[in-house]
Amino acid sequence: MDSKTKQMILSALCKHFSLDPEPFVGGSGDSDVKTLYSNVVKASGKEVSAQNDEVLKWLDFAEGLSADSKDCFAALEKLNLELATKSVLLGNGLTPSAADVAVFSALHSSVLGLSDSNKEKVPHVIRWVNYIQNKEELSTLFAPIPVKLPEFNFEVPKPAIKVEANSNTKKAAEGVNPVDKSDAQPQPSTKKTEQPQPEEPKKNATKEKDAKKEKKKPAETEPAKKEAELSVSLLNIQVGLIRKAWKHPSADSLLVEEIDVGEDKVRQVVSGLAKFCNPDDLANRLVALITNVKPGKLRDVMSQGLVLCASSEDHSVVEPLLPPAGAKPGERVSFSGIEGKPEDVLNPKKKQLEKITPGLYTDENGVATYKGIPFMTSAGPCTSSIPKATIK
């Protein structure tokens, strides 16, 4: 490994441990990566990680990367398999480790030079690279690696819409008889005082239409009034505890979770989190769950709720909202000053959820809010590690 790459790894590790890299610069060229890592950890005053052996294994991987493009791509393919079932190489769920930072630093120049076609061959590496460069805020040390991101959308079951003919339209169509052309033409007459009046039927039809429009006007103001009354209180948002999670059997982007909300049985919920969360990391995690969405199947698996997630602006980081420790499964999330009873079941035809969610976001401190009012539980507000995020 050349001295420049070692220097970049050292700088990234110092940033990860919140240290100034200047005192380490002198001997970085002569030391191997493991020694550099050991020196940085000692200087940080932090205890050696329980996963230290795994960290050292990944440091060996980083230092052993070949400068040859073919050999390096083979290493990327191996790494891609490793990342297929996890968000980070090592760490607590979504939190990167020193191993992630070191391997990212060693691979940066190689990944930066990949063609779009080669990037498509290692999608998990590209997803991981984008997450690390944003999560660790490494843009001050490395040129950003451009990544084309997939749109993040929850799949919501859509009921079949019945189209019924408007009864008023039918009646109007039946009440107006077609005008015979022969009747519409003026007939010659010997009496000069008599004039044909073909316009009378048209005038009557126009009057009928105007009368119908007048009758419809009050009804048209009702939907606008109802929309103005939509509030977050219509949503039954409860604290849930994920008992277990696994990959959806037929959809790569979905996970299935069993969530305890204080009922006799756990709820089965399908979420679009497979690209962002490791199922094992979600076990025994608290979440905020909308429990009054209409149950429905997502790719043949029944879902009985919607896990609320925070998403960064570019959708590179997505995570479930986190109720505070001490919040009880089943308790309802409240919003100060907003009263109201939730709907028993949200009506998909009314698009209530779609109209309310634009008001859900995290503030600059990562506190989940509805139009600035915090999501509150008995133990405090729900939060996210992503500030100024959208929530849906």
PDB file of C-alpha atoms in Angstrom, residues 53-267:
ATOM      1  CA  ASP A  53     -10.200  -9.226  16.028  1.00  0.00           C
ATOM      2  CA  GLU A  54     -12.798  -8.549  13.317  1.00  0.00           C
ATOM      3  CA  VAL A  55     -11.523  -4.969  12.945  1.00  0.00           C
ATOM      4  CA  LEU A  56      -7.971  -6.267  12.448  1.00  0.00           C
ATOM      5  CA  LYS A  57      -9.222  -8.748   9.839  1.00  0.00           C
ATOM      6  CA  TRP A  58     -10.760  -5.895   7.817  1.00  0.00           C
ATOM      7  CA  LEU A  59      -7.603  -3.803   8.225  1.00  0.00           C
ATOM      8  CA  ASP A  60      -5.680  -6.712   6.644  1.00  0.00           C
ATOM      9  CA  PHE A  61      -8.238  -6.699   3.822  1.00  0.00           C
ATOM     10  CA  ALA A  62      -7.731  -2.949   3.310  1.00  0.00           C
ATOM     11  CA  GLU A  63      -3.933  -3.156   3.299  1.00  0.00           C
ATOM     12  CA  GLY A  64      -3.946  -6.155   0.963  1.00  0.00           C
ATOM     13  CA  LEU A  65      -5.927  -4.457  -1.813  1.00  0.00           C
ATOM     14  CA  SER A  66      -4.137  -4.692  -5.117  1.00  0.00           C
ATOM     15  CA  ALA A  67      -3.369  -1.719  -7.348  1.00  0.00           C
ATOM     16  CA  ASP A  68      -4.306  -3.886 -10.346  1.00  0.00           C
ATOM     17  CA  SER A  69      -7.841  -2.943 -11.470  1.00  0.00           C
ATOM     18  CA  LYS A  70      -8.928  -6.559 -12.155  1.00  0.00           C
ATOM     19  CA  ASP A  71      -7.734  -7.841  -8.788  1.00  0.00           C
ATOM     20  CA  CYS A  72      -9.266  -4.850  -7.042  1.00  0.00           C
ATOM     21  CA  PHE A  73     -12.658  -5.435  -8.697  1.00  0.00           C
ATOM     22  CA  ALA A  74     -12.530  -9.075  -7.577  1.00  0.00           C
ATOM     23  CA  ALA A  75     -12.080  -7.755  -4.025  1.00  0.00           C
ATOM     24  CA  LEU A  76     -15.099  -5.481  -4.526  1.00  0.00           C
ATOM     25  CA  GLU A  77     -17.193  -8.457  -5.620  1.00  0.00           C
ATOM     26  CA  LYS A  78     -16.161 -10.334  -2.470  1.00  0.00           C
ATOM     27  CA  LEU A  79     -17.059  -7.283  -0.375  1.00  0.00           C
ATOM     28  CA  ASN A  80     -20.402  -7.026  -2.173  1.00  0.00           C
ATOM     29  CA  LEU A  81     -21.336 -10.536  -0.992  1.00  0.00           C
ATOM     30  CA  GLU A  82     -20.335  -9.629   2.551  1.00  0.00           C
ATOM     31  CA  LEU A  83     -22.552  -6.527   2.534  1.00  0.00           C
ATOM     32  CA  ALA A  84     -25.590  -8.244   0.998  1.00  0.00           C
ATOM     33  CA  THR A  85     -27.062  -8.957   4.427  1.00  0.00           C
ATOM     34  CA  LYS A  86     -25.768  -6.032   6.493  1.00  0.00           C
ATOM     35  CA  SER A  87     -25.709  -2.227   6.534  1.00  0.00           C
ATOM     36  CA  VAL A  88     -22.106  -1.852   7.750  1.00  0.00           C
ATOM     37  CA  LEU A  89     -19.087  -4.155   8.012  1.00  0.00           C
ATOM     38  CA  LEU A  90     -18.950  -3.941  11.808  1.00  0.00           C
ATOM     39  CA  GLY A  91     -20.745  -1.808  14.330  1.00  0.00           C
ATOM     40  CA  ASN A  92     -23.990  -1.425  16.171  1.00  0.00           C
ATOM     41  CA  GLY A  93     -26.717  -1.784  13.565  1.00  0.00           C
ATOM     42  CA  LEU A  94     -26.435   1.355  11.452  1.00  0.00           C
ATOM     43  CA  THR A  95     -23.356   2.808  13.213  1.00  0.00           C
ATOM     44  CA  PRO A  96     -20.124   2.469  11.182  1.00  0.00           C
ATOM     45  CA  SER A  97     -16.980   1.133  12.826  1.00  0.00           C
ATOM     46  CA  ALA A  98     -13.295   1.913  12.391  1.00  0.00           C
ATOM     47  CA  ALA A  99     -13.171  -1.056  10.002  1.00  0.00           C
ATOM     48  CA  ASP A 100     -15.785   0.592   7.756  1.00  0.00           C
ATOM     49  CA  VAL A 101     -13.843   3.852   7.711  1.00  0.00           C
ATOM     50  CA  ALA A 102     -10.506   2.171   6.951  1.00  0.00           C
ATOM     51  CA  VAL A 103     -11.852  -0.047   4.151  1.00  0.00           C
ATOM     52  CA  PHE A 104     -13.747   2.898   2.634  1.00  0.00           C
ATOM     53  CA  SER A 105     -10.529   4.960   2.616  1.00  0.00           C
ATOM     54  CA  ALA A 106      -8.562   2.151   0.968  1.00  0.00           C
ATOM     55  CA  LEU A 107     -11.228   1.560  -1.713  1.00  0.00           C
ATOM     56  CA  HIS A 108     -12.192   5.160  -2.400  1.00  0.00           C
ATOM     57  CA  SER A 109     -10.050   5.810  -5.477  1.00  0.00           C
ATOM     58  CA  SER A 110     -10.988   2.445  -7.031  1.00  0.00           C
ATOM     59  CA  VAL A 111     -14.731   2.944  -6.537  1.00  0.00           C
ATOM     60  CA  LEU A 112     -14.509   6.548  -7.724  1.00  0.00           C
ATOM     61  CA  GLY A 113     -13.119   5.312 -11.039  1.00  0.00           C
ATOM     62  CA  LEU A 114     -15.727   2.577 -11.619  1.00  0.00           C
ATOM     63  CA  SER A 115     -17.907   2.764 -14.721  1.00  0.00           C
ATOM     64  CA  ASP A 116     -21.706   2.810 -14.265  1.00  0.00           C
ATOM     65  CA  SER A 117     -21.917  -0.742 -15.622  1.00  0.00           C
ATOM     66  CA  ASN A 118     -19.398  -2.013 -13.047  1.00  0.00           C
ATOM     67  CA  LYS A 119     -21.188  -0.132 -10.254  1.00  0.00           C
ATOM     68  CA  GLU A 120     -24.333  -2.057 -11.147  1.00  0.00           C
ATOM     69  CA  LYS A 121     -22.436  -5.314 -10.556  1.00  0.00           C
ATOM     70  CA  VAL A 122     -21.641  -4.398  -6.926  1.00  0.00           C
ATOM     71  CA  PRO A 123     -24.833  -2.644  -5.689  1.00  0.00           C
ATOM     72  CA  HIS A 124     -24.291  -3.419  -2.011  1.00  0.00           C
ATOM     73  CA  VAL A 125     -20.797  -1.915  -2.098  1.00  0.00           C
ATOM     74  CA  ILE A 126     -22.123   1.238  -3.757  1.00  0.00           C
ATOM     75  CA  ARG A 127     -24.941   1.542  -1.216  1.00  0.00           C
ATOM     76  CA  TRP A 128     -22.442   1.066   1.631  1.00  0.00           C
ATOM     77  CA  VAL A 129     -19.924   3.539   0.150  1.00  0.00           C
ATOM     78  CA  ASN A 130     -22.618   6.192  -0.160  1.00  0.00           C
ATOM     79  CA  TYR A 131     -23.767   5.598   3.409  1.00  0.00           C
ATOM     80  CA  ILE A 132     -20.244   5.806   4.870  1.00  0.00           C
ATOM     81  CA  GLN A 133     -19.278   8.964   2.963  1.00  0.00           C
ATOM     82  CA  ASN A 134     -22.437  10.698   4.223  1.00  0.00           C
ATOM     83  CA  LYS A 135     -22.676   9.237   7.733  1.00  0.00           C
ATOM     84  CA  GLU A 136     -19.008   9.904   8.562  1.00  0.00           C
ATOM     85  CA  GLU A 137     -19.044  13.270   6.711  1.00  0.00           C
ATOM     86  CA  LEU A 138     -15.901  12.381   4.761  1.00  0.00           C
ATOM     87  CA  SER A 139     -16.406  14.939   1.979  1.00  0.00           C
ATOM     88  CA  THR A 140     -13.719  17.135   3.600  1.00  0.00           C
ATOM     89  CA  LEU A 141     -11.154  14.365   3.018  1.00  0.00           C
ATOM     90  CA  PHE A 142     -12.376  12.585  -0.127  1.00  0.00           C
ATOM     91  CA  ALA A 143     -14.015  13.588  -3.389  1.00  0.00           C
ATOM     92  CA  PRO A 144     -17.701  12.554  -3.234  1.00  0.00           C
ATOM     93  CA  ILE A 145     -18.500   9.338  -5.094  1.00  0.00           C
ATOM     94  CA  PRO A 146     -21.561   9.971  -7.296  1.00  0.00           C
ATOM     95  CA  VAL A 147     -24.320   7.427  -6.730  1.00  0.00           C
ATOM     96  CA  LYS A 148     -27.633   6.965  -8.517  1.00  0.00           C
ATOM     97  CA  LEU A 149     -30.100   6.205  -5.757  1.00  0.00           C
ATOM     98  CA  PRO A 150     -33.375   4.291  -6.065  1.00  0.00           C
ATOM     99  CA  GLU A 151     -36.570   6.106  -5.068  1.00  0.00           C
ATOM    100  CA  PHE A 152     -37.662   5.258  -1.530  1.00  0.00           C
ATOM    101  CA  ASN A 153     -41.391   4.491  -1.497  1.00  0.00           C
ATOM    102  CA  PHE A 154     -43.469   2.479   0.888  1.00  0.00           C
ATOM    103  CA  GLU A 155     -45.743   0.064  -0.909  1.00  0.00           C
ATOM    104  CA  VAL A 156     -49.309   0.685   0.248  1.00  0.00           C
ATOM    105  CA  PRO A 157     -52.034  -1.732  -0.839  1.00  0.00           C
ATOM    106  CA  LYS A 158     -54.551  -0.051  -3.111  1.00  0.00           C
ATOM    107  CA  PRO A 159     -58.143  -1.266  -3.035  1.00  0.00           C
ATOM    108  CA  ALA A 160     -59.949  -1.735  -6.330  1.00  0.00           C
ATOM    109  CA  ILE A 161     -61.959   1.376  -7.177  1.00  0.00           C
ATOM    110  CA  LYS A 162     -65.504   0.837  -8.361  1.00  0.00           C
ATOM    111  CA  VAL A 163     -66.551   3.211 -11.085  1.00  0.00           C
ATOM    112  CA  GLU A 164     -70.256   3.880 -11.004  1.00  0.00           C
ATOM    113  CA  ALA A 165     -72.179   5.897 -13.495  1.00  0.00           C
ATOM    114  CA  ASN A 166     -73.619   9.122 -12.034  1.00  0.00           C
ATOM    115  CA  SER A 167     -77.381   8.721 -11.654  1.00  0.00           C
ATOM    116  CA  ASN A 168     -77.969  12.424 -12.381  1.00  0.00           C
ATOM    117  CA  THR A 169     -76.084  12.094 -15.636  1.00  0.00           C
ATOM    118  CA  LYS A 170     -78.213   9.102 -16.605  1.00  0.00           C
ATOM    119  CA  LYS A 171     -81.436  10.963 -15.830  1.00  0.00           C
ATOM    120  CA  ALA A 172     -80.296  14.020 -17.728  1.00  0.00           C
ATOM    121  CA  ALA A 173     -79.431  11.855 -20.730  1.00  0.00           C
ATOM    122  CA  GLU A 174     -82.843  10.113 -20.567  1.00  0.00           C
ATOM    123  CA  GLY A 175     -84.779  13.373 -20.137  1.00  0.00           C
ATOM    124  CA  VAL A 176     -83.447  15.063 -23.262  1.00  0.00           C
ATOM    125  CA  ASN A 177     -84.906  13.583 -26.449  1.00  0.00           C
ATOM    126  CA  PRO A 178     -82.924  13.821 -29.673  1.00  0.00           C
ATOM    127  CA  VAL A 179     -84.178  16.574 -31.951  1.00  0.00           C
ATOM    128  CA  ASP A 180     -85.237  15.395 -35.388  1.00  0.00           C
ATOM    129  CA  LYS A 181     -83.578  17.392 -38.148  1.00  0.00           C
ATOM    130  CA  SER A 182     -86.849  17.742 -39.945  1.00  0.00           C
ATOM    131  CA  ASP A 183     -88.392  19.329 -36.832  1.00  0.00           C
ATOM    132  CA  ALA A 184     -85.551  21.774 -36.488  1.00  0.00           C
ATOM    133  CA  GLN A 185     -85.953  23.228 -40.013  1.00  0.00           C
ATOM    134  CA  PRO A 186     -88.483  26.042 -40.482  1.00  0.00           C
ATOM    135  CA  GLN A 187     -91.479  24.900 -42.613  1.00  0.00           C
ATOM    136  CA  PRO A 188     -92.900  27.117 -45.333  1.00  0.00           C
ATOM    137  CA  SER A 189     -96.228  28.661 -44.363  1.00  0.00           C
ATOM    138  CA  THR A 190     -98.789  30.796 -46.099  1.00  0.00           C
ATOM    139  CA  LYS A 191     -99.247  32.829 -42.890  1.00  0.00           C
ATOM    140  CA  LYS A 192     -96.611  35.535 -42.643  1.00  0.00           C
ATOM    141  CA  THR A 193     -97.277  36.131 -38.915  1.00  0.00           C
ATOM    142  CA  GLU A 194     -96.189  32.587 -37.877  1.00  0.00           C
ATOM    143  CA  GLN A 195     -92.417  32.047 -37.378  1.00  0.00           C
ATOM    144  CA  PRO A 196     -90.719  28.692 -36.588  1.00  0.00           C
ATOM    145  CA  GLN A 197     -89.206  28.395 -33.030  1.00  0.00           C
ATOM    146  CA  PRO A 198     -86.538  25.672 -33.171  1.00  0.00           C
ATOM    147  CA  GLU A 199     -84.496  27.188 -30.254  1.00  0.00           C
ATOM    148  CA  GLU A 200     -87.050  26.453 -27.512  1.00  0.00           C
ATOM    149  CA  PRO A 201     -85.852  22.889 -26.647  1.00  0.00           C
ATOM    150  CA  LYS A 202     -82.251  24.153 -26.414  1.00  0.00           C
ATOM    151  CA  LYS A 203     -83.216  26.949 -24.037  1.00  0.00           C
ATOM    152  CA  ASN A 204     -85.061  24.511 -21.792  1.00  0.00           C
ATOM    153  CA  ALA A 205     -82.056  22.132 -21.732  1.00  0.00           C
ATOM    154  CA  THR A 206     -79.736  25.045 -20.831  1.00  0.00           C
ATOM    155  CA  LYS A 207     -82.005  26.076 -17.975  1.00  0.00           C
ATOM    156  CA  GLU A 208     -82.002  22.514 -16.623  1.00  0.00           C
ATOM    157  CA  LYS A 209     -78.185  22.374 -16.702  1.00  0.00           C
ATOM    158  CA  ASP A 210     -77.888  25.735 -14.906  1.00  0.00           C
ATOM    159  CA  ALA A 211     -80.302  24.515 -12.206  1.00  0.00           C
ATOM    160  CA  LYS A 212     -78.210  21.363 -11.696  1.00  0.00           C
ATOM    161  CA  LYS A 213     -75.013  23.419 -11.382  1.00  0.00           C
ATOM    162  CA  GLU A 214     -76.615  25.553  -8.682  1.00  0.00           C
ATOM    163  CA  LYS A 215     -77.617  22.426  -6.731  1.00  0.00           C
ATOM    164  CA  LYS A 216     -74.038  21.007  -6.947  1.00  0.00           C
ATOM    165  CA  LYS A 217     -72.260  24.124  -5.599  1.00  0.00           C
ATOM    166  CA  PRO A 218     -72.904  23.509  -1.853  1.00  0.00           C
ATOM    167  CA  ALA A 219     -71.732  19.876  -2.188  1.00  0.00           C
ATOM    168  CA  GLU A 220     -68.461  20.943  -3.840  1.00  0.00           C
ATOM    169  CA  THR A 221     -67.441  22.998  -0.781  1.00  0.00           C
ATOM    170  CA  GLU A 222     -67.716  19.981   1.539  1.00  0.00           C
ATOM    171  CA  PRO A 223     -64.498  18.144   0.423  1.00  0.00           C
ATOM    172  CA  ALA A 224     -62.495  21.367   0.873  1.00  0.00           C
ATOM    173  CA  LYS A 225     -63.892  21.751   4.377  1.00  0.00           C
ATOM    174  CA  LYS A 226     -63.089  18.117   5.253  1.00  0.00           C
ATOM    175  CA  GLU A 227     -59.523  18.467   3.934  1.00  0.00           C
ATOM    176  CA  ALA A 228     -58.951  21.505   6.124  1.00  0.00           C
ATOM    177  CA  GLU A 229     -60.021  19.435   9.148  1.00  0.00           C
ATOM    178  CA  LEU A 230     -57.440  16.654   8.511  1.00  0.00           C
ATOM    179  CA  SER A 231     -55.111  16.370  11.468  1.00  0.00           C
ATOM    180  CA  VAL A 232     -52.431  14.038  12.767  1.00  0.00           C
ATOM    181  CA  SER A 233     -54.951  13.043  15.459  1.00  0.00           C
ATOM    182  CA  LEU A 234     -56.629  10.843  12.821  1.00  0.00           C
ATOM    183  CA  LEU A 235     -53.540   8.595  12.899  1.00  0.00           C
ATOM    184  CA  ASN A 236     -53.251   6.041  15.682  1.00  0.00           C
ATOM    185  CA  ILE A 237     -49.465   6.167  16.218  1.00  0.00           C
ATOM    186  CA  GLN A 238     -48.351   3.718  18.909  1.00  0.00           C
ATOM    187  CA  VAL A 239     -45.053   2.640  20.395  1.00  0.00           C
ATOM    188  CA  GLY A 240     -44.157  -0.821  19.138  1.00  0.00           C
ATOM    189  CA  LEU A 241     -41.412  -3.296  20.020  1.00  0.00           C
ATOM    190  CA  ILE A 242     -40.019  -5.382  17.162  1.00  0.00           C
ATOM    191  CA  ARG A 243     -39.793  -8.960  18.395  1.00  0.00           C
ATOM    192  CA  LYS A 244     -38.157 -10.283  15.239  1.00  0.00           C
ATOM    193  CA  ALA A 245     -37.597  -9.337  11.592  1.00  0.00           C
ATOM    194  CA  TRP A 246     -36.724 -11.212   8.428  1.00  0.00           C
ATOM    195  CA  LYS A 247     -36.416 -10.682   4.698  1.00  0.00           C
ATOM    196  CA  HIS A 248     -39.578 -10.782   2.617  1.00  0.00           C
ATOM    197  CA  PRO A 249     -39.656 -14.091   0.719  1.00  0.00           C
ATOM    198  CA  SER A 250     -40.346 -12.539  -2.678  1.00  0.00           C
ATOM    199  CA  ALA A 251     -39.285  -8.856  -2.544  1.00  0.00           C
ATOM    200  CA  ASP A 252     -35.663  -7.741  -2.130  1.00  0.00           C
ATOM    201  CA  SER A 253     -36.642  -4.253  -0.926  1.00  0.00           C
ATOM    202  CA  LEU A 254     -38.995  -5.417   1.849  1.00  0.00           C
ATOM    203  CA  LEU A 255     -38.639  -6.726   5.393  1.00  0.00           C
ATOM    204  CA  VAL A 256     -41.278  -8.458   7.510  1.00  0.00           C
ATOM    205  CA  GLU A 257     -41.468  -7.689  11.240  1.00  0.00           C
ATOM    206  CA  GLU A 258     -43.447  -9.007  14.202  1.00  0.00           C
ATOM    207  CA  ILE A 259     -44.258  -5.988  16.379  1.00  0.00           C
ATOM    208  CA  ASP A 260     -45.651  -5.958  19.920  1.00  0.00           C
ATOM    209  CA  VAL A 261     -48.079  -3.069  20.553  1.00  0.00           C
ATOM    210  CA  GLY A 262     -49.487  -4.384  23.816  1.00  0.00           C
ATOM    211  CA  GLU A 263     -52.202  -6.509  22.194  1.00  0.00           C
ATOM    212  CA  ASP A 264     -52.904 -10.208  22.722  1.00  0.00           C
ATOM    213  CA  LYS A 265     -51.051 -11.019  19.504  1.00  0.00           C
ATOM    214  CA  VAL A 266     -48.087  -9.396  17.805  1.00  0.00           C
ATOM    215  CA  ARG A 267     -48.762  -7.562  14.552  1.00  0.00           C
TER     216      ARG A 267
END
